[in-house]
mmCIF file of C-alpha atoms in Angstrom:
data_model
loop_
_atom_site.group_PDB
_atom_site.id
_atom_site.type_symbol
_atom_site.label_atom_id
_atom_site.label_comp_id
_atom_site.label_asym_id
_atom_site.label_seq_id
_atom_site.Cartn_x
_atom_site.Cartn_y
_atom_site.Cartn_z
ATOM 1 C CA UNK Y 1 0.000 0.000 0.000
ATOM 2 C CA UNK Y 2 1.209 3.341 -0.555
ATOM 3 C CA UNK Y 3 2.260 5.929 1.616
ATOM 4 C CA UNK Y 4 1.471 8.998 0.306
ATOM 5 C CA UNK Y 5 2.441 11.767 3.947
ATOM 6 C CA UNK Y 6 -0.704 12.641 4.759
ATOM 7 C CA UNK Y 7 -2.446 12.095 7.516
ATOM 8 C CA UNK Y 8 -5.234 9.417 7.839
ATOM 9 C CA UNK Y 9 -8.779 11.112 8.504
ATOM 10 C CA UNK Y 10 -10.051 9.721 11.742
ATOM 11 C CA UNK Y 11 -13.364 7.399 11.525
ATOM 12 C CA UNK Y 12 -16.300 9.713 12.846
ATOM 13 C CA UNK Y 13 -19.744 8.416 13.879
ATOM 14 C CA UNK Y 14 -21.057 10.194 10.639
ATOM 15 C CA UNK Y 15 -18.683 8.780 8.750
ATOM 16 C CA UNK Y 16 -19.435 4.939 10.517
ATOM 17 C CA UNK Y 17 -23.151 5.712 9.458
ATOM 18 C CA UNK Y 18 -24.096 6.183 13.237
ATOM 19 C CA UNK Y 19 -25.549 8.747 14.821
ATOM 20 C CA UNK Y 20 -25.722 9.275 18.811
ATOM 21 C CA UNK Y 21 -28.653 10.183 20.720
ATOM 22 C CA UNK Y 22 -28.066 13.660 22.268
ATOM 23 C CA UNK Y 23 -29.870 12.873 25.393
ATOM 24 C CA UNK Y 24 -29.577 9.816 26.669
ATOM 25 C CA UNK Y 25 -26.221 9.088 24.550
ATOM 26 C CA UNK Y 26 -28.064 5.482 22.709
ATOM 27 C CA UNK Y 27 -26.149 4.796 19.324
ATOM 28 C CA UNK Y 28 -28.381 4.011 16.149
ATOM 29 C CA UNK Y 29 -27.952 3.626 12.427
ATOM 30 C CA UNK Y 30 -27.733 7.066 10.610
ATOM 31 C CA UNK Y 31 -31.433 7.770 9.209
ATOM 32 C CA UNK Y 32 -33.247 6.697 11.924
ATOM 33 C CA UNK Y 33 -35.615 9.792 13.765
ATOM 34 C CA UNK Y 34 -36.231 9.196 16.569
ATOM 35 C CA UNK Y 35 -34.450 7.540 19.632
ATOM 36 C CA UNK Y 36 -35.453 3.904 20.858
ATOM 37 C CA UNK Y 37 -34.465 4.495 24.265
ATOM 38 C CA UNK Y 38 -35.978 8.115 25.118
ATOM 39 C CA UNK Y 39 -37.188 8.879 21.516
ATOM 40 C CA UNK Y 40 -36.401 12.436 21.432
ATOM 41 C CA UNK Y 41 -35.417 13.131 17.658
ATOM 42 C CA UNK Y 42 -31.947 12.269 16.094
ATOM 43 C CA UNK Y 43 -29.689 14.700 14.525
ATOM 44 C CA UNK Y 44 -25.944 13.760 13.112
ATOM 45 C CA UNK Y 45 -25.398 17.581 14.311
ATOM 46 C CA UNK Y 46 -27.599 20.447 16.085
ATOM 47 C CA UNK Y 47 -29.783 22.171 13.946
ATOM 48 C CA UNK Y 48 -29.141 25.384 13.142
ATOM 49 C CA UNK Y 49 -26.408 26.043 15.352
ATOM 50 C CA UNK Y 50 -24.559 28.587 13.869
ATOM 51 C CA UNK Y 51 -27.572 30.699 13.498
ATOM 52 C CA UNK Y 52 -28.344 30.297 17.227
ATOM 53 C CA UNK Y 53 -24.606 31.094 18.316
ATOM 54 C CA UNK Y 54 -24.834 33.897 16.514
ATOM 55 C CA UNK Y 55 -28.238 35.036 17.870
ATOM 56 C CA UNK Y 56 -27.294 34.831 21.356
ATOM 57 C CA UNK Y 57 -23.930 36.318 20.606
ATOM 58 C CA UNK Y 58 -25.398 39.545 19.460
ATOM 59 C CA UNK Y 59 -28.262 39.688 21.973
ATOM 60 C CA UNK Y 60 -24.998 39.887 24.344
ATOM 61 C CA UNK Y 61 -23.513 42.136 22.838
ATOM 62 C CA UNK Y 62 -26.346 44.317 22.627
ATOM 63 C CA UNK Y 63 -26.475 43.669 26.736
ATOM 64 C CA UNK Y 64 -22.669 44.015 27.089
ATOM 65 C CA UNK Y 65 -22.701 48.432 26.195
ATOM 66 C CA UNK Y 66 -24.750 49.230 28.679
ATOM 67 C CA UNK Y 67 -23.329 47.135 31.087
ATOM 68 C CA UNK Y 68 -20.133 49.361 30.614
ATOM 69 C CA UNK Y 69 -21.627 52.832 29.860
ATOM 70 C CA UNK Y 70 -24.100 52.716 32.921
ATOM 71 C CA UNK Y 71 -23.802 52.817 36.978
ATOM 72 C CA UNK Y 72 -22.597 49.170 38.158
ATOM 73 C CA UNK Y 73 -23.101 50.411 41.726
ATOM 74 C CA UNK Y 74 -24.447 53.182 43.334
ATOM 75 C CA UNK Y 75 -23.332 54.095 47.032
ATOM 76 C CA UNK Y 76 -25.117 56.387 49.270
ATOM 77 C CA UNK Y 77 -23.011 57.703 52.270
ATOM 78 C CA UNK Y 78 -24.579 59.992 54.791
ATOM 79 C CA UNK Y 79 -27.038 61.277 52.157
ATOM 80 C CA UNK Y 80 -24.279 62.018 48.997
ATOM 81 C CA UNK Y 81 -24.654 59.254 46.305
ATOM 82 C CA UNK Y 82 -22.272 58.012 43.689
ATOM 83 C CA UNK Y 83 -22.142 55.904 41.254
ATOM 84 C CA UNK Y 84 -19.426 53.749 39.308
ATOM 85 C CA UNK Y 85 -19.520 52.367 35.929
ATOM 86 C CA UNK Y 86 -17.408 49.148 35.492
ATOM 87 C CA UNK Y 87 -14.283 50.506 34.763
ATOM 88 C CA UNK Y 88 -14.849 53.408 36.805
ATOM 89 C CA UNK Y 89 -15.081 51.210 40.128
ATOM 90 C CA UNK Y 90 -12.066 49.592 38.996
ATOM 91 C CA UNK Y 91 -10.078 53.065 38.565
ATOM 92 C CA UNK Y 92 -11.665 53.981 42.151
ATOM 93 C CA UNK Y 93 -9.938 50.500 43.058
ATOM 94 C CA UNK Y 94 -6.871 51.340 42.218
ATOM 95 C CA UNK Y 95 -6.919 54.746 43.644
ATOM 96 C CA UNK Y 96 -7.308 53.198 47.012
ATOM 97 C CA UNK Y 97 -4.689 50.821 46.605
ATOM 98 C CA UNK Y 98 -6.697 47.683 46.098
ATOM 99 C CA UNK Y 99 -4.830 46.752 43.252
ATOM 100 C CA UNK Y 100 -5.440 43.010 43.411
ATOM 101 C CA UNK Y 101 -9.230 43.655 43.844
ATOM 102 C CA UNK Y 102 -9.181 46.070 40.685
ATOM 103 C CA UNK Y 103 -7.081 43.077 38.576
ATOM 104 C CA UNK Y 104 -9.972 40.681 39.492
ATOM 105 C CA UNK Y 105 -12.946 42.994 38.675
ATOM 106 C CA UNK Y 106 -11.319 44.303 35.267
ATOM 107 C CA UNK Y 107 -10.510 40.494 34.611
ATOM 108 C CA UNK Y 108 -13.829 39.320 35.245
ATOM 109 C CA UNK Y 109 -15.992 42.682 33.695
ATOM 110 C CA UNK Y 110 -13.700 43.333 30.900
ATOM 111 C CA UNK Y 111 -10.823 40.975 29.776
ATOM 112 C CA UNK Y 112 -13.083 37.803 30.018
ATOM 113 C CA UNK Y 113 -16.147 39.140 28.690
ATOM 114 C CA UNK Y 114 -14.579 40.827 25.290
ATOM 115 C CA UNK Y 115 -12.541 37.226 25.087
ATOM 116 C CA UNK Y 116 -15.604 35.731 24.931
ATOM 117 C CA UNK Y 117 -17.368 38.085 22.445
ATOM 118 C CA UNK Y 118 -13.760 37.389 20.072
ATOM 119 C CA UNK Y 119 -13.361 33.480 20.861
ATOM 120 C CA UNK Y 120 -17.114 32.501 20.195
ATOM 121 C CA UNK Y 121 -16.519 34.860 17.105
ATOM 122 C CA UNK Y 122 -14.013 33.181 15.457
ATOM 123 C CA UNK Y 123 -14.894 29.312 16.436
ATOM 124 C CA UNK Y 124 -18.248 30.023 14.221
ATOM 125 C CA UNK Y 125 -16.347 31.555 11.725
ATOM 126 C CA UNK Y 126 -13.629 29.385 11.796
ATOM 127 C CA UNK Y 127 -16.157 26.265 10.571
ATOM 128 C CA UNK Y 128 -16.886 28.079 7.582
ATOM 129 C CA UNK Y 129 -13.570 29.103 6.459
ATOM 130 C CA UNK Y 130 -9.748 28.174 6.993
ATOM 131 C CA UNK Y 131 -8.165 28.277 10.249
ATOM 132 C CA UNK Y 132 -4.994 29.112 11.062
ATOM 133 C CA UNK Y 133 -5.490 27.316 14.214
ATOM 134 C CA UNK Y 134 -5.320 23.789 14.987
ATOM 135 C CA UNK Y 135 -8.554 21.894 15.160
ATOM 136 C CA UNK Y 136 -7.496 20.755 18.637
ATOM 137 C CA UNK Y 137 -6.542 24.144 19.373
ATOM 138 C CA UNK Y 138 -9.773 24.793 18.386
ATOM 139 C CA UNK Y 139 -11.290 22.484 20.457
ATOM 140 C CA UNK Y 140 -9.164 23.339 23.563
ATOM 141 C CA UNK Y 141 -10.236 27.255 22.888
ATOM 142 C CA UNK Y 142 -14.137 25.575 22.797
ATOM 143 C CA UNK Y 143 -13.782 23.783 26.070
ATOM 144 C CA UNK Y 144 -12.259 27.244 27.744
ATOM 145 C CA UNK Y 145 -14.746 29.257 26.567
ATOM 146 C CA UNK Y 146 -17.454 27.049 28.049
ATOM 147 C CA UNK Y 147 -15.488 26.579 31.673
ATOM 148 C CA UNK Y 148 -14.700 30.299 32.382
ATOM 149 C CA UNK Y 149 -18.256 31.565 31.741
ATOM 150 C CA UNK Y 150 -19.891 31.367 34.855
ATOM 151 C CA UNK Y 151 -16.975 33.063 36.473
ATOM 152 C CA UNK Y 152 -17.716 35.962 34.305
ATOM 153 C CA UNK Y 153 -20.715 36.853 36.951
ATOM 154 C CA UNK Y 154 -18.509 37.660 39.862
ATOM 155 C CA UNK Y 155 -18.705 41.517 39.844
ATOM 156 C CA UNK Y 156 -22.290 40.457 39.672
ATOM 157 C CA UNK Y 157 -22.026 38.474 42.764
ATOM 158 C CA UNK Y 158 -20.530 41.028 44.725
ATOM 159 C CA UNK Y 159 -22.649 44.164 43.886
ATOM 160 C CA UNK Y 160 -25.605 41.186 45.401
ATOM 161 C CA UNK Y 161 -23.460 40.636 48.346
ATOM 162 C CA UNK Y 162 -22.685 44.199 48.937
ATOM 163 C CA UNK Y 163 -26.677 45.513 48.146
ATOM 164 C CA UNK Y 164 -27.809 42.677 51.168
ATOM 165 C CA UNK Y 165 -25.205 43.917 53.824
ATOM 166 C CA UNK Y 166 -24.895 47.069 53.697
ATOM 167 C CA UNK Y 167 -27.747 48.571 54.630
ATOM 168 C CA UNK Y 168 -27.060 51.017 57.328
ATOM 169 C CA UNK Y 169 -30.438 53.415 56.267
ATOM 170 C CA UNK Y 170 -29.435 57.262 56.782
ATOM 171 C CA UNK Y 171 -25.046 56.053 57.666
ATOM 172 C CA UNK Y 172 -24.418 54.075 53.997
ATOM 173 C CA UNK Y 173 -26.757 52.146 51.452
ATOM 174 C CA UNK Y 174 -25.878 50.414 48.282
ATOM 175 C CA UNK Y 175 -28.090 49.638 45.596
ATOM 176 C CA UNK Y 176 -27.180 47.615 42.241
ATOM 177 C CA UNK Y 177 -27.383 49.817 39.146
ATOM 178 C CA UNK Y 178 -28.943 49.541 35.192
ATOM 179 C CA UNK Y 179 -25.300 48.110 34.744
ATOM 180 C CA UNK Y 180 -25.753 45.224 37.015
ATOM 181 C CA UNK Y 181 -28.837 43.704 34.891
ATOM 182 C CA UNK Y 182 -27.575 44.409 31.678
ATOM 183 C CA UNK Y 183 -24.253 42.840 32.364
ATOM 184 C CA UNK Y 184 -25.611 39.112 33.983
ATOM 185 C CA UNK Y 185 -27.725 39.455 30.825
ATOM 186 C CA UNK Y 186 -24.964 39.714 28.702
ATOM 187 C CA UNK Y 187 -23.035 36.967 30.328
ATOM 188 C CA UNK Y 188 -26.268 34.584 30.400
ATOM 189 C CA UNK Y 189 -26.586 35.496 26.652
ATOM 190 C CA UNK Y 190 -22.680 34.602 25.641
ATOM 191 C CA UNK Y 191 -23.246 31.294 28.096
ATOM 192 C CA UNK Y 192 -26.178 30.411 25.635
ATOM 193 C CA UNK Y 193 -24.546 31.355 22.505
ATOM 194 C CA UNK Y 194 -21.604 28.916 23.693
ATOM 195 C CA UNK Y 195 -23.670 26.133 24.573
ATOM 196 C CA UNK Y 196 -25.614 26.271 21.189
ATOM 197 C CA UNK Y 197 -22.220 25.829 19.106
ATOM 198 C CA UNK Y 198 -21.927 21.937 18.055
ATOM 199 C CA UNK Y 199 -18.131 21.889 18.329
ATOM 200 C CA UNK Y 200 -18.425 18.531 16.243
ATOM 201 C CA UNK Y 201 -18.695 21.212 13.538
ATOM 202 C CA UNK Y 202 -14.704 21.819 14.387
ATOM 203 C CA UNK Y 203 -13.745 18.586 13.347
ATOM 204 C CA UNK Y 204 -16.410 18.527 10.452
ATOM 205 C CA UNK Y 205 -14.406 21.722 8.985
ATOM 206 C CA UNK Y 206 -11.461 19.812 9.397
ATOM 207 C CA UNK Y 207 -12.083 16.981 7.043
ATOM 208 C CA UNK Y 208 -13.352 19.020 4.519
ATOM 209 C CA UNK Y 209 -9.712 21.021 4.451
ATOM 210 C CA UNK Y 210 -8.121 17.500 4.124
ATOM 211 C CA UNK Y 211 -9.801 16.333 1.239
#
C-alpha cells in the first residue's frame, strides 16, 4: 500500500453511518428519527447552530454596552450618592490601593467578557472558512470558553453581596445599578450562545480542508 504523507482522517460516527442520541447518549444507524431508548429526535449535528450562536452572541452584545456605559453600583453615604460604571469602580480600586481587587474585577468585567465576544466569534467563523489554528486548538479554545463563563458573573455576585449587607439606612446604602442587569444578561446570553455551538462542527471543517 502506498504511503502517500498525509495524515489518515479519523473514523467519525457520521462517517461509521451512526448517529448518537443527544440525550440519553443510545447509538443508532444514521437515518433513523427518533431515539429507541428516550425517543427524542436524532440529529448527526444540532440544527441550526450557527444561526443560534450567533443570535445569542449579538443579543450579548447588545447587553454588554450598557453594562459598561451605565452605573454598576451606586453608594449612598450619609445622604451624597455616587455611582461607578465598570471601569470606573475599577479606577476607584486602584486609587485606594486595592490593586489586586481592581485586577480581578477588570478580569472578570472586561478581559473575560470581550474574550468571549472574540473566541465565540471566530470558532463560528472558523467552521466556515480556513483556520490558522489547529482543530485541537480549536477544540481546547471551545472547552475554555465554556469553563470560564460562569466566572464571568462575579462583579455580579458582589454588587448582590454588597446591596444585602450594607444597609445602614441614613449612615451608607448600596443599591445595584442599570449596569448590574444588563451585564448578567450579557453573560447569560454569551453562556447560551456557547452552549448552542456543536463543536463537532470543528472537526467537520477539518475533514473538509483535508480532502
Amino acid at each position: 500500500m502506498e504511503n502517500t504523507g498525509r495524515a489518515q482522517p479519523i473514523l467519525t460516527a457520521r462517517r461509521a453511518g451512526l448517529v448518537a442520541c443527544s440525550v440519553c447518549g443510545k447509538v443508532h444507524a444514521a437515518g433513523s428519527d427518533r431515539c429507541r431508548r428516550c425517543h427524542a429526535p436524532l440529529h448527526s449535528r444540532a440544527p441550526a447552530s450557527l444561526q443560534r450562536v450567533w443570535a445569542w452572541w449579538l443579543a450579548g452584545l447588545v447587553a454588554y454596552i450598557p453594562a459598561n456605559i451605565y452605573p454598576m453600583l451606586r453608594t449612598a453615604t450619609f445622604g451624597h450618592e455616587t455611582k461607578n460604571t465598570i471601569v470606573g469602580g475599577v479606577i476607584e480600586l486602584m486609587q485606594h490601593g486595592s490593586y489586586f481587587v481592581a485586577g480581578v474585577v477588570f478580569s472578570a468585567s472586561v478581559m473575560i467578557p470581550v474574550g468571549k465576544f472574540i473566541a465565540i466569534a471566530y470558532l463560528a467563523i472558523s467552521v466556515r472558512y480556513v483556520s490558522a489554528l489547529r482543530v485541537h486548538t480549536r477544540q481546547h479554545l471551545y472547552e475554555v470558553v465554556e469553563f470560564i463563563g460562569r466566572w464571568s458573573m462575579i462583579d455580579v455576585f458582589v454588587v448582590a453581596i454588597l446591596s444585602a449587607l450594607v444597609q445602614f439606612k441614613f449612615v451608607a446604602s448600596v443599591h445595584p445599578g442599570v449596569a448590574a442587569v444588563s451585564f448578567a444578561l450579557s453573560v447569560a446570553f454569551t453562556m447560551l450562545s456557547a452552549q448552542s455551538f456543536d463543536s463537532r462542527l470543528i472537526w467537520d471543517a477539518d475533514e473538509e480542508d483535508q480532502e
